[in-house]
């Protein structure tokens, strides 16, 4: 089984190029099939989730050409199947974006019902509420969810909870509906805005993305386009927090600093120094003592839930007691038990982690329960004394392009190994 093995204790210093945003790219690939002309997407992250989504649209008949690992030319004119196979939803929940895009274009779609995952139940009730409001019949049963409509007619939709997925899925279902749709209490994440900008570049008429009221004028046709995906603010944040935890200095390049405001603000509260450029942010934690603080995850522009594990790892090394409150997902502290095996002192009560800072972590063999927790445990291993191995790295590879290469680029002693021999070789080399 593939593992990451690392030797901690070295401050990470240098700069790292940030890839395209996974959570924008997944929805953009799904939306690209809504045109019958060539859609040329660049700055795609080369991560497993994107590979799976591209496979899923090929499977239903779309043409996909890959000029290079960061781009794709998609043409939806040859789609001949509106049922997305279970294997894709099993691999990535975001395949459910094909429900919105195929329903919006063909007035019909069926995907397997995504199960829960490690961080929570993750229901789809708001997605289906939107589809039904637009006039679709939605059936759930036998592990499938199907939507069908004679006509999709614009309407007002109020989202009871702020949901990134539901906002994006309903937006796609509404862009070719008849008349006007408004989505109230919409998610404002940068990737929601990116998907709206992408659809508008195809001829959609969407206004207000990035606010809590998105207004859509249905159009009959979406034409081809060329579009570049925004940078990944969670990948950027992950490297910024690695600098903090290892008392290093890292510059994340090709970012949009505005998307990182909450992530950066918490590093400032923790005592780090921050310098911002037009498309870069430098985090320095050299010779500083990390300070405790309080964090609550919230929908954008609040502190992102996808940075919650990385925040806990940094505060676990602060000089005092901090709290991290997870308000988005009901089960996103599973990694804490693994972090405590590395010497952290974190107690979870309901949805609050109470973190008593320690002087240092100690290396251990740990397990990655999900994507962001896995990345956070790697950060802990790079800060720890001694050797750490992280198992189950398939989660991490879903969302981080060239993770070990980028970390080695800022001085980390880390390798991906796939057997005992390779593990022993790394241990020998670093001893
Ligand atoms: C997206 O998930 C991201 N995934 C998640 O990132 C991210 O954590 C999340 O948004 C929040 O920012 C992708 O974009 C592929 P939500 P999504 O709908 O859309 C509840 C990562 O690490 N809800 O905004 O599924 C839900 O249970 C992943 O990259 C309903 O109740 O998240 C949650 O409590 C992890 N009913 C809250 O809303 C619904 O119909 C927010 O979920 C939908 C959601």
Short mmCIF file of C-alpha atoms and ligand atoms in Angstrom, two decimals:
data_model
loop_
_atom_site.label_atom_id
_atom_site.label_comp_id
_atom_site.label_asym_id
_atom_site.label_seq_id
_atom_site.Cartn_x
_atom_site.Cartn_y
_atom_site.Cartn_z
CA UNK A 1 0.00 0.00 0.00
CA UNK A 2 1.39 3.42 -0.85
CA UNK A 3 2.45 5.57 2.09
CA UNK A 4 4.09 8.92 2.67
CA UNK A 5 7.18 8.68 4.86
CA UNK A 6 8.84 11.78 6.21
CA UNK A 7 11.49 12.99 8.63
CA UNK A 8 10.31 16.03 10.55
CA UNK A 9 12.06 18.92 12.24
CA UNK A 10 13.23 20.91 9.21
CA UNK A 11 11.72 24.40 8.76
CA UNK A 12 10.09 24.49 5.31
CA UNK A 13 11.54 27.36 3.28
CA UNK A 14 10.96 28.39 -0.32
CA UNK A 15 8.14 29.03 -2.80
CA UNK A 16 5.51 26.73 -4.29
CA UNK A 17 3.30 27.08 -7.36
CA UNK A 18 -0.36 26.55 -6.52
CA UNK A 19 -2.46 24.45 -8.92
CA UNK A 20 -6.00 25.02 -10.17
CA UNK A 21 -8.85 24.69 -7.66
CA UNK A 22 -10.11 21.08 -7.45
CA UNK A 23 -13.57 22.11 -6.24
CA UNK A 24 -14.01 24.64 -9.05
CA UNK A 25 -12.59 22.31 -11.71
CA UNK A 26 -14.88 19.40 -10.79
CA UNK A 27 -18.00 21.52 -11.35
CA UNK A 28 -16.56 23.20 -14.46
CA UNK A 29 -15.81 19.82 -16.10
CA UNK A 30 -19.40 18.75 -15.34
CA UNK A 31 -20.78 22.05 -16.72
CA UNK A 32 -18.63 21.86 -19.88
CA UNK A 33 -20.86 19.10 -21.33
CA UNK A 34 -23.73 21.61 -21.53
CA UNK A 35 -22.30 22.93 -24.80
CA UNK A 36 -22.20 21.02 -28.12
CA UNK A 37 -19.06 22.93 -29.11
CA UNK A 38 -15.43 22.61 -27.98
CA UNK A 39 -14.82 23.85 -24.44
CA UNK A 40 -11.10 24.38 -23.71
CA UNK A 41 -10.29 24.37 -19.99
CA UNK A 42 -6.82 25.20 -18.67
CA UNK A 43 -5.18 25.26 -15.20
CA UNK A 44 -6.90 21.98 -14.29
CA UNK A 45 -5.22 20.37 -11.26
CA UNK A 46 -3.66 17.01 -12.13
CA UNK A 47 -5.38 15.11 -9.28
CA UNK A 48 -7.33 11.86 -9.12
CA UNK A 49 -10.73 13.49 -8.64
CA UNK A 50 -10.38 15.35 -11.96
CA UNK A 51 -9.29 12.16 -13.73
CA UNK A 52 -12.43 10.41 -12.45
CA UNK A 53 -14.75 13.27 -13.49
CA UNK A 54 -13.24 13.29 -17.00
CA UNK A 55 -13.72 9.51 -17.17
CA UNK A 56 -17.35 9.94 -16.09
CA UNK A 57 -18.18 12.37 -18.92
CA UNK A 58 -16.33 10.18 -21.45
CA UNK A 59 -18.37 7.21 -20.23
CA UNK A 60 -21.65 8.98 -21.14
CA UNK A 61 -20.28 9.83 -24.60
CA UNK A 62 -18.61 13.25 -24.36
CA UNK A 63 -15.38 13.79 -26.32
CA UNK A 64 -12.36 14.60 -24.11
CA UNK A 65 -8.93 15.54 -25.49
CA UNK A 66 -5.99 16.21 -23.17
CA UNK A 67 -3.45 18.60 -24.80
CA UNK A 68 -1.47 18.37 -21.53
CA UNK A 69 -1.90 17.30 -17.89
CA UNK A 70 -3.40 20.70 -16.93
CA UNK A 71 -5.88 21.15 -19.78
CA UNK A 72 -8.80 19.43 -21.49
CA UNK A 73 -10.91 20.07 -24.58
CA UNK A 74 -14.44 18.79 -23.93
CA UNK A 75 -17.26 18.47 -26.44
CA UNK A 76 -20.69 17.36 -25.22
CA UNK A 77 -22.31 16.96 -28.65
CA UNK A 78 -21.78 13.19 -28.72
CA UNK A 79 -23.34 12.40 -25.33
CA UNK A 80 -25.59 9.37 -25.77
CA UNK A 81 -26.27 8.25 -22.21
CA UNK A 82 -27.79 10.25 -19.35
CA UNK A 83 -27.13 7.68 -16.63
CA UNK A 84 -23.85 8.18 -14.73
CA UNK A 85 -22.47 4.86 -13.55
CA UNK A 86 -22.34 4.08 -9.81
CA UNK A 87 -18.57 3.50 -9.92
CA UNK A 88 -18.01 7.24 -10.49
CA UNK A 89 -20.18 8.44 -7.62
CA UNK A 90 -18.52 5.83 -5.39
CA UNK A 91 -15.15 7.39 -6.24
CA UNK A 92 -16.16 11.07 -6.12
CA UNK A 93 -19.34 12.57 -4.70
CA UNK A 94 -18.94 15.54 -7.03
CA UNK A 95 -20.13 13.34 -9.91
CA UNK A 96 -23.52 14.57 -8.71
CA UNK A 97 -22.76 17.81 -10.56
CA UNK A 98 -23.67 15.85 -13.70
CA UNK A 99 -27.23 15.71 -12.34
CA UNK A 100 -27.50 19.50 -12.63
CA UNK A 101 -25.66 19.87 -15.93
CA UNK A 102 -27.40 17.00 -17.77
CA UNK A 103 -30.81 17.99 -16.38
CA UNK A 104 -30.19 21.57 -17.42
CA UNK A 105 -29.20 20.57 -20.98
CA UNK A 106 -31.26 17.42 -21.69
CA UNK A 107 -34.06 17.81 -19.08
CA UNK A 108 -33.12 14.34 -17.79
CA UNK A 109 -30.33 12.72 -15.74
CA UNK A 110 -29.64 9.88 -13.36
CA UNK A 111 -26.68 9.34 -11.00
CA UNK A 112 -26.12 6.94 -8.14
CA UNK A 113 -27.06 8.45 -4.79
CA UNK A 114 -23.78 9.41 -3.10
CA UNK A 115 -23.34 7.84 0.32
CA UNK A 116 -22.13 9.77 3.37
CA UNK A 117 -18.43 10.07 3.87
CA UNK A 118 -15.96 10.42 6.67
CA UNK A 119 -16.93 13.98 7.50
CA UNK A 120 -20.70 13.72 7.63
CA UNK A 121 -24.00 12.53 6.17
CA UNK A 122 -23.83 15.04 3.32
CA UNK A 123 -27.46 14.81 2.16
CA UNK A 124 -28.71 16.15 -1.19
CA UNK A 125 -32.09 17.50 -0.09
CA UNK A 126 -31.27 21.09 -1.09
CA UNK A 127 -30.10 19.98 -4.52
CA UNK A 128 -33.37 18.11 -5.15
CA UNK A 129 -35.45 20.95 -3.66
CA UNK A 130 -34.00 23.22 -6.36
CA UNK A 131 -34.53 20.74 -9.19
CA UNK A 132 -38.17 20.21 -8.14
CA UNK A 133 -38.77 23.97 -7.85
CA UNK A 134 -37.62 24.29 -11.48
CA UNK A 135 -40.24 21.74 -12.51
CA UNK A 136 -38.30 18.46 -12.48
CA UNK A 137 -39.65 15.21 -11.10
CA UNK A 138 -36.98 13.73 -8.82
CA UNK A 139 -37.05 10.07 -7.81
CA UNK A 140 -34.75 8.49 -5.25
CA UNK A 141 -34.63 4.77 -4.83
CA UNK A 142 -32.48 1.67 -5.30
CA UNK A 143 -29.44 3.84 -4.56
CA UNK A 144 -30.17 6.07 -7.53
CA UNK A 145 -31.36 9.64 -7.91
CA UNK A 146 -33.00 10.60 -11.18
CA UNK A 147 -34.43 13.90 -12.38
CA UNK A 148 -36.68 14.51 -15.37
CA UNK A 149 -38.66 17.49 -16.69
CA UNK A 150 -40.82 18.27 -19.72
CA UNK A 151 -39.91 21.91 -19.16
CA UNK A 152 -37.62 23.67 -16.71
CA UNK A 153 -39.15 27.01 -15.71
CA UNK A 154 -37.28 29.69 -13.77
CA UNK A 155 -38.42 30.36 -10.21
CA UNK A 156 -37.28 31.68 -6.80
CA UNK A 157 -35.38 29.13 -4.71
CA UNK A 158 -34.46 29.67 -1.05
CA UNK A 159 -31.67 27.44 0.30
CA UNK A 160 -32.36 26.62 3.97
CA UNK A 161 -28.61 26.04 4.51
CA UNK A 162 -25.68 27.58 2.68
CA UNK A 163 -24.55 24.77 0.38
CA UNK A 164 -21.76 24.99 -2.21
CA UNK A 165 -22.91 21.86 -4.04
CA UNK A 166 -26.59 22.75 -4.10
CA UNK A 167 -25.86 26.32 -5.24
CA UNK A 168 -23.71 25.10 -8.14
CA UNK A 169 -26.01 22.21 -9.11
CA UNK A 170 -29.12 24.40 -9.15
CA UNK A 171 -27.27 27.11 -11.08
CA UNK A 172 -26.44 24.55 -13.81
CA UNK A 173 -30.03 23.24 -13.90
CA UNK A 174 -31.36 26.81 -14.26
CA UNK A 175 -29.04 28.37 -16.88
CA UNK A 176 -31.05 26.91 -19.80
CA UNK A 177 -34.46 26.99 -18.08
CA UNK A 178 -37.23 29.23 -19.42
CA UNK A 179 -37.29 32.61 -17.69
CA UNK A 180 -35.66 33.94 -14.55
CA UNK A 181 -34.36 32.02 -11.54
CA UNK A 182 -33.11 33.48 -8.27
CA UNK A 183 -31.19 31.47 -5.70
CA UNK A 184 -31.42 33.03 -2.24
CA UNK A 185 -28.99 32.23 0.61
CA UNK A 186 -26.56 31.00 -2.06
CA UNK A 187 -22.99 29.91 -1.22
CA UNK A 188 -20.38 32.63 -1.97
CA UNK A 189 -17.22 30.50 -2.25
CA UNK A 190 -14.68 31.53 -4.92
CA UNK A 191 -15.38 28.28 -6.75
CA UNK A 192 -19.10 29.14 -6.97
CA UNK A 193 -18.09 32.42 -8.63
CA UNK A 194 -15.66 30.56 -10.91
CA UNK A 195 -18.38 28.19 -12.14
CA UNK A 196 -20.74 31.14 -12.76
CA UNK A 197 -18.01 32.99 -14.70
CA UNK A 198 -17.32 29.83 -16.70
CA UNK A 199 -21.01 29.40 -17.59
CA UNK A 200 -21.26 33.09 -18.52
CA UNK A 201 -18.24 32.63 -20.83
CA UNK A 202 -20.39 29.99 -22.57
CA UNK A 203 -23.24 32.47 -23.01
CA UNK A 204 -25.18 31.99 -19.77
CA UNK A 205 -26.67 35.03 -18.05
CA UNK A 206 -25.81 34.76 -14.34
CA UNK A 207 -25.55 37.75 -12.05
CA UNK A 208 -24.76 38.03 -8.34
CA UNK A 209 -22.47 35.01 -7.95
CA UNK A 210 -20.37 35.69 -4.84
CA UNK A 211 -23.33 37.28 -3.09
CA UNK A 212 -26.13 35.44 -1.31
CA UNK A 213 -28.58 36.19 -4.15
CA UNK A 214 -27.77 34.74 -7.56
CA UNK A 215 -30.02 35.78 -10.45
CA UNK A 216 -30.16 33.76 -13.67
CA UNK A 217 -31.79 34.52 -17.01
CA UNK A 218 -32.36 31.23 -18.87
CA UNK A 219 -30.81 30.97 -22.37
CA UNK A 220 -31.46 28.46 -25.18
CA UNK A 221 -27.89 27.66 -26.06
CA UNK A 222 -24.42 27.51 -24.50
CA UNK A 223 -21.52 27.90 -26.94
CA UNK A 224 -17.90 26.79 -26.71
CA UNK A 225 -15.34 28.75 -24.70
CA UNK A 226 -11.78 28.85 -23.40
CA UNK A 227 -11.48 29.16 -19.63
CA UNK A 228 -8.78 28.98 -16.96
CA UNK A 229 -9.65 27.62 -13.51
CA UNK A 230 -8.93 29.79 -10.44
CA UNK A 231 -6.08 28.77 -8.10
CA UNK A 232 -6.85 26.41 -5.21
CA UNK A 233 -7.16 28.42 -2.00
CA UNK A 234 -7.17 25.24 0.11
CA UNK A 235 -3.94 23.90 -1.42
CA UNK A 236 -2.43 27.36 -0.86
CA UNK A 237 -3.66 27.42 2.75
CA UNK A 238 -2.25 23.95 3.36
CA UNK A 239 1.27 25.08 2.38
CA UNK A 240 0.89 28.31 4.37
CA UNK A 241 0.01 26.29 7.47
CA UNK A 242 2.94 23.95 6.82
CA UNK A 243 5.22 27.00 7.05
CA UNK A 244 3.63 27.96 10.38
CA UNK A 245 3.86 24.48 11.91
CA UNK A 246 7.53 24.01 10.91
CA UNK A 247 8.61 27.59 11.80
CA UNK A 248 9.62 28.09 8.19
CA UNK A 249 8.91 30.63 5.47
CA UNK A 250 6.87 29.73 2.38
CA UNK A 251 5.62 31.86 -0.49
CA UNK A 252 2.57 30.47 -2.29
CA UNK A 253 2.61 31.66 -5.94
CA UNK A 254 -0.22 32.10 -8.49
CA UNK A 255 -2.86 32.69 -5.81
CA UNK A 256 -5.65 35.23 -5.33
CA UNK A 257 -4.87 36.72 -1.87
CA UNK A 258 -8.47 37.85 -1.40
CA UNK A 259 -9.58 34.19 -1.41
CA UNK A 260 -7.17 33.56 1.47
CA UNK A 261 -8.31 36.36 3.80
CA UNK A 262 -9.73 34.20 6.61
CA UNK A 263 -6.90 31.67 6.28
CA UNK A 264 -4.33 34.47 6.50
CA UNK A 265 -6.11 36.29 9.33
CA UNK A 266 -5.83 33.25 11.60
CA UNK A 267 -2.11 32.90 10.88
CA UNK A 268 -1.64 36.55 11.93
CA UNK A 269 -3.53 35.82 15.17
CA UNK A 270 -1.23 32.81 15.70
CA UNK A 271 1.77 35.15 15.54
CA UNK A 272 3.02 34.57 11.99
CA UNK A 273 4.29 37.33 9.70
CA UNK A 274 2.45 37.75 6.38
CA UNK A 275 3.44 39.61 3.21
CA UNK A 276 1.05 39.84 0.25
CA UNK A 277 1.70 40.53 -3.44
CA UNK A 278 -0.73 40.69 -6.38
CA UNK A 279 -0.64 36.92 -6.88
CA UNK A 280 1.40 35.63 -3.95
CA UNK A 281 1.40 35.40 -0.15
CA UNK A 282 4.48 34.82 2.03
CA UNK A 283 4.05 33.28 5.48
CA UNK A 284 6.97 33.45 7.91
CA UNK A 285 7.10 31.71 11.27
CA UNK A 286 10.88 31.82 11.75
CA UNK A 287 11.87 32.43 15.39
CA UNK A 288 8.30 33.05 16.50
CA UNK A 289 6.30 31.34 19.23
CA UNK A 290 2.91 30.31 17.90
CA UNK A 291 0.05 31.95 19.82
CA UNK A 292 -3.30 30.35 20.72
CA UNK A 293 -6.54 31.65 19.20
CA UNK A 294 -10.19 30.70 18.60
CA UNK A 295 -11.52 29.55 15.22
CA UNK A 296 -15.01 28.68 13.93
CA UNK A 297 -15.49 27.23 10.44
CA UNK A 298 -18.12 29.09 8.43
CA UNK A 299 -19.29 29.41 4.82
CA UNK A 300 -17.12 31.80 2.74
CA UNK A 301 -15.88 34.43 3.54
CA UNK A 302 -15.62 32.76 6.98
CA UNK A 303 -12.82 30.37 7.92
CA UNK A 304 -13.04 27.40 5.53
CA UNK A 305 -13.95 23.98 6.92
CA UNK A 306 -11.42 22.49 4.49
CA UNK A 307 -8.68 24.25 6.49
CA UNK A 308 -9.94 23.05 9.88
CA UNK A 309 -7.58 20.06 10.34
CA UNK A 310 -4.56 22.11 9.25
CA UNK A 311 -5.55 24.84 11.75
CA UNK A 312 -5.77 22.31 14.59
CA UNK A 313 -2.27 21.01 13.76
CA UNK A 314 -0.80 24.53 13.92
CA UNK A 315 -2.63 25.46 17.15
CA UNK A 316 -1.53 22.15 18.67
CA UNK A 317 1.97 23.68 18.75
CA UNK A 318 0.89 27.08 20.12
CA UNK A 319 1.79 28.44 23.53
CA UNK A 320 -1.60 28.10 25.22
CA UNK A 321 -5.14 26.78 24.86
CA UNK A 322 -7.12 27.26 21.60
CA UNK A 323 -10.53 26.15 20.37
CA UNK A 324 -11.60 25.11 16.89
CA UNK A 325 -15.36 24.86 16.30
CA UNK A 326 -16.58 22.91 13.25
CA UNK A 327 -19.95 24.35 12.25
CA UNK A 328 -20.29 22.90 8.72
CA UNK A 329 -19.85 19.14 9.04
CA UNK A 330 -20.90 16.87 11.89
CA UNK A 331 -17.92 14.54 11.97
CA UNK A 332 -14.79 16.33 10.88
CA UNK A 333 -12.52 15.65 13.89
CA UNK A 334 -11.81 11.96 13.19
CA UNK A 335 -8.12 12.76 12.67
CA UNK A 336 -7.71 14.08 16.23
CA UNK A 337 -7.10 10.58 17.65
CA UNK A 338 -4.25 10.13 15.16
CA UNK A 339 -2.83 13.58 15.94
CA UNK A 340 -2.88 12.80 19.67
CA UNK A 341 -0.81 9.69 18.93
CA UNK A 342 1.83 12.17 17.75
CA UNK A 343 1.84 13.90 21.12
CA UNK A 344 -0.85 16.50 20.56
CA UNK A 345 -3.26 17.32 23.40
CA UNK A 346 -6.65 17.80 21.74
CA UNK A 347 -9.99 17.03 23.34
CA UNK A 348 -13.15 17.02 21.20
CA UNK A 349 -16.47 17.84 22.87
CA UNK A 350 -19.39 17.80 20.43
CA UNK A 351 -18.23 20.01 17.54
CA UNK A 352 -15.48 21.83 19.44
CA UNK A 353 -11.83 20.82 19.66
CA UNK A 354 -10.10 22.13 22.79
CA UNK A 355 -6.40 22.28 21.97
CA UNK A 356 -3.70 22.54 24.65
CA UNK A 357 -0.51 23.47 22.85
CA UNK A 358 2.55 21.22 23.26
CA UNK A 359 6.21 21.97 22.66
CA UNK A 360 6.56 19.47 19.81
CA UNK A 361 4.99 16.46 18.11
CA UNK A 362 6.72 13.08 17.89
CA UNK A 363 6.72 11.03 14.68
CA UNK A 364 4.42 8.00 14.43
CA UNK A 365 2.67 5.73 11.95
CA UNK A 366 -0.76 7.34 11.35
CA UNK A 367 -3.76 6.86 9.09
CA UNK A 368 -5.33 9.49 6.82
CA UNK A 369 -9.14 9.41 7.40
CA UNK A 370 -9.94 11.92 4.64
CA UNK A 371 -8.39 14.35 2.18
CA UNK A 372 -7.77 17.44 4.32
CA UNK A 373 -7.08 15.50 7.53
CA UNK A 374 -4.49 13.48 5.61
CA UNK A 375 -2.74 16.66 4.47
CA UNK A 376 -2.86 17.97 8.04
CA UNK A 377 -1.21 14.81 9.39
CA UNK A 378 1.56 15.26 6.82
CA UNK A 379 2.09 18.80 8.14
CA UNK A 380 2.24 17.38 11.69
CA UNK A 381 4.79 14.77 10.53
CA UNK A 382 6.97 17.46 8.94
CA UNK A 383 6.89 19.42 12.21
CA UNK A 384 7.44 16.37 14.43
CA UNK A 385 10.67 15.00 15.88
CA UNK A 386 11.59 11.78 14.10
CA UNK A 387 9.91 9.70 11.41
CA UNK A 388 6.23 9.66 10.43
CA UNK A 389 4.46 7.44 7.94
CA UNK A 390 0.96 8.31 6.71
CA UNK A 391 -1.12 5.43 5.36
CA UNK A 392 -4.10 5.57 3.01
CA UNK A 393 -2.63 8.41 0.95
CA UNK A 394 -5.14 7.81 -1.85
CA UNK A 395 -7.35 10.39 -0.12
CA UNK A 396 -4.58 12.99 -0.24
CA UNK A 397 -3.81 12.25 -3.88
CA UNK A 398 -7.44 13.09 -4.72
CA UNK A 399 -6.87 16.77 -4.03
CA UNK A 400 -3.15 17.62 -3.96
CA UNK A 401 -1.13 17.65 -7.20
CA UNK A 402 2.51 16.48 -6.87
CA UNK A 403 2.20 16.81 -3.09
CA UNK A 404 5.57 15.26 -2.12
CA UNK A 405 7.41 16.97 -5.00
CA UNK A 406 6.04 20.38 -3.97
CA UNK A 407 6.92 19.71 -0.31
CA UNK A 408 10.45 18.60 -1.24
CA UNK A 409 10.67 21.84 -3.22
CA UNK A 410 10.49 23.74 0.09
CA UNK A 411 12.96 21.47 1.85
CA UNK A 412 10.79 18.67 3.25
CA UNK A 413 12.34 15.24 3.70
CA UNK A 414 9.39 13.21 2.39
CA UNK A 415 8.90 10.32 -0.04
CA UNK A 416 5.98 8.30 -1.39
CA UNK A 417 6.86 4.62 -0.82
CA UNK A 418 4.94 1.56 -1.90
CA UNK A 419 6.65 -1.28 -0.06
CA UNK A 420 8.72 -2.12 3.01
CA UNK A 421 11.96 -2.10 1.02
CA UNK A 422 11.43 1.46 -0.19
CA UNK A 423 10.43 2.48 3.35
CA UNK A 424 13.62 0.96 4.80
CA UNK A 425 15.69 2.67 2.09
CA UNK A 426 14.26 6.09 3.01
CA UNK A 427 14.81 5.49 6.74
CA UNK A 428 18.41 4.47 6.04
CA UNK A 429 19.00 7.56 3.89
CA UNK A 430 17.73 10.01 6.50
CA UNK A 431 19.26 8.30 9.54
C1 LIG B 1 -18.11 21.26 -1.00
O1 LIG B 1 -18.81 20.13 -0.52
C2 LIG B 1 -16.66 20.82 -1.11
N1 LIG B 1 -16.55 19.72 -2.06
C3 LIG B 1 -16.11 20.37 0.25
O2 LIG B 1 -14.72 20.13 0.10
C4 LIG B 1 -16.28 21.53 1.24
O3 LIG B 1 -15.88 21.09 2.51
C5 LIG B 1 -17.74 21.99 1.28
O4 LIG B 1 -18.18 22.34 -0.05
C6 LIG B 1 -17.93 23.21 2.17
O5 LIG B 1 -17.14 24.27 1.68
C7 LIG B 1 -16.58 20.01 -3.39
O6 LIG B 1 -16.70 21.16 -3.78
C8 LIG B 1 -16.42 18.85 -4.32
P1 LIG B 1 -21.99 21.85 1.14
P2 LIG B 1 -20.45 20.17 -0.55
O7 LIG B 1 -23.13 21.41 0.31
O8 LIG B 1 -20.89 21.00 -1.68
C9 LIG B 1 -25.28 20.44 4.26
C10 LIG B 1 -12.74 18.91 0.11
O9 LIG B 1 -12.01 18.61 1.06
N2 LIG B 1 -26.12 20.10 3.10
O10 LIG B 1 -21.55 23.28 1.10
O11 LIG B 1 -20.93 18.78 -0.43
C11 LIG B 1 -24.06 19.54 4.38
O12 LIG B 1 -24.38 18.34 5.05
C12 LIG B 1 -14.24 18.79 0.24
O13 LIG B 1 -12.34 19.39 -0.98
C13 LIG B 1 -27.43 19.72 3.32
O14 LIG B 1 -27.89 19.66 4.46
O15 LIG B 1 -20.72 20.94 0.82
C14 LIG B 1 -23.11 20.40 5.17
O16 LIG B 1 -23.42 20.30 6.55
C15 LIG B 1 -14.63 18.16 1.59
N3 LIG B 1 -28.22 19.42 2.26
C16 LIG B 1 -23.44 21.83 4.70
O17 LIG B 1 -24.72 21.75 4.06
C17 LIG B 1 -27.76 19.49 0.95
O18 LIG B 1 -28.53 19.23 0.01
C18 LIG B 1 -22.45 22.38 3.68
O19 LIG B 1 -22.29 21.41 2.66
C19 LIG B 1 -26.41 19.87 0.75
C20 LIG B 1 -25.61 20.18 1.83
#
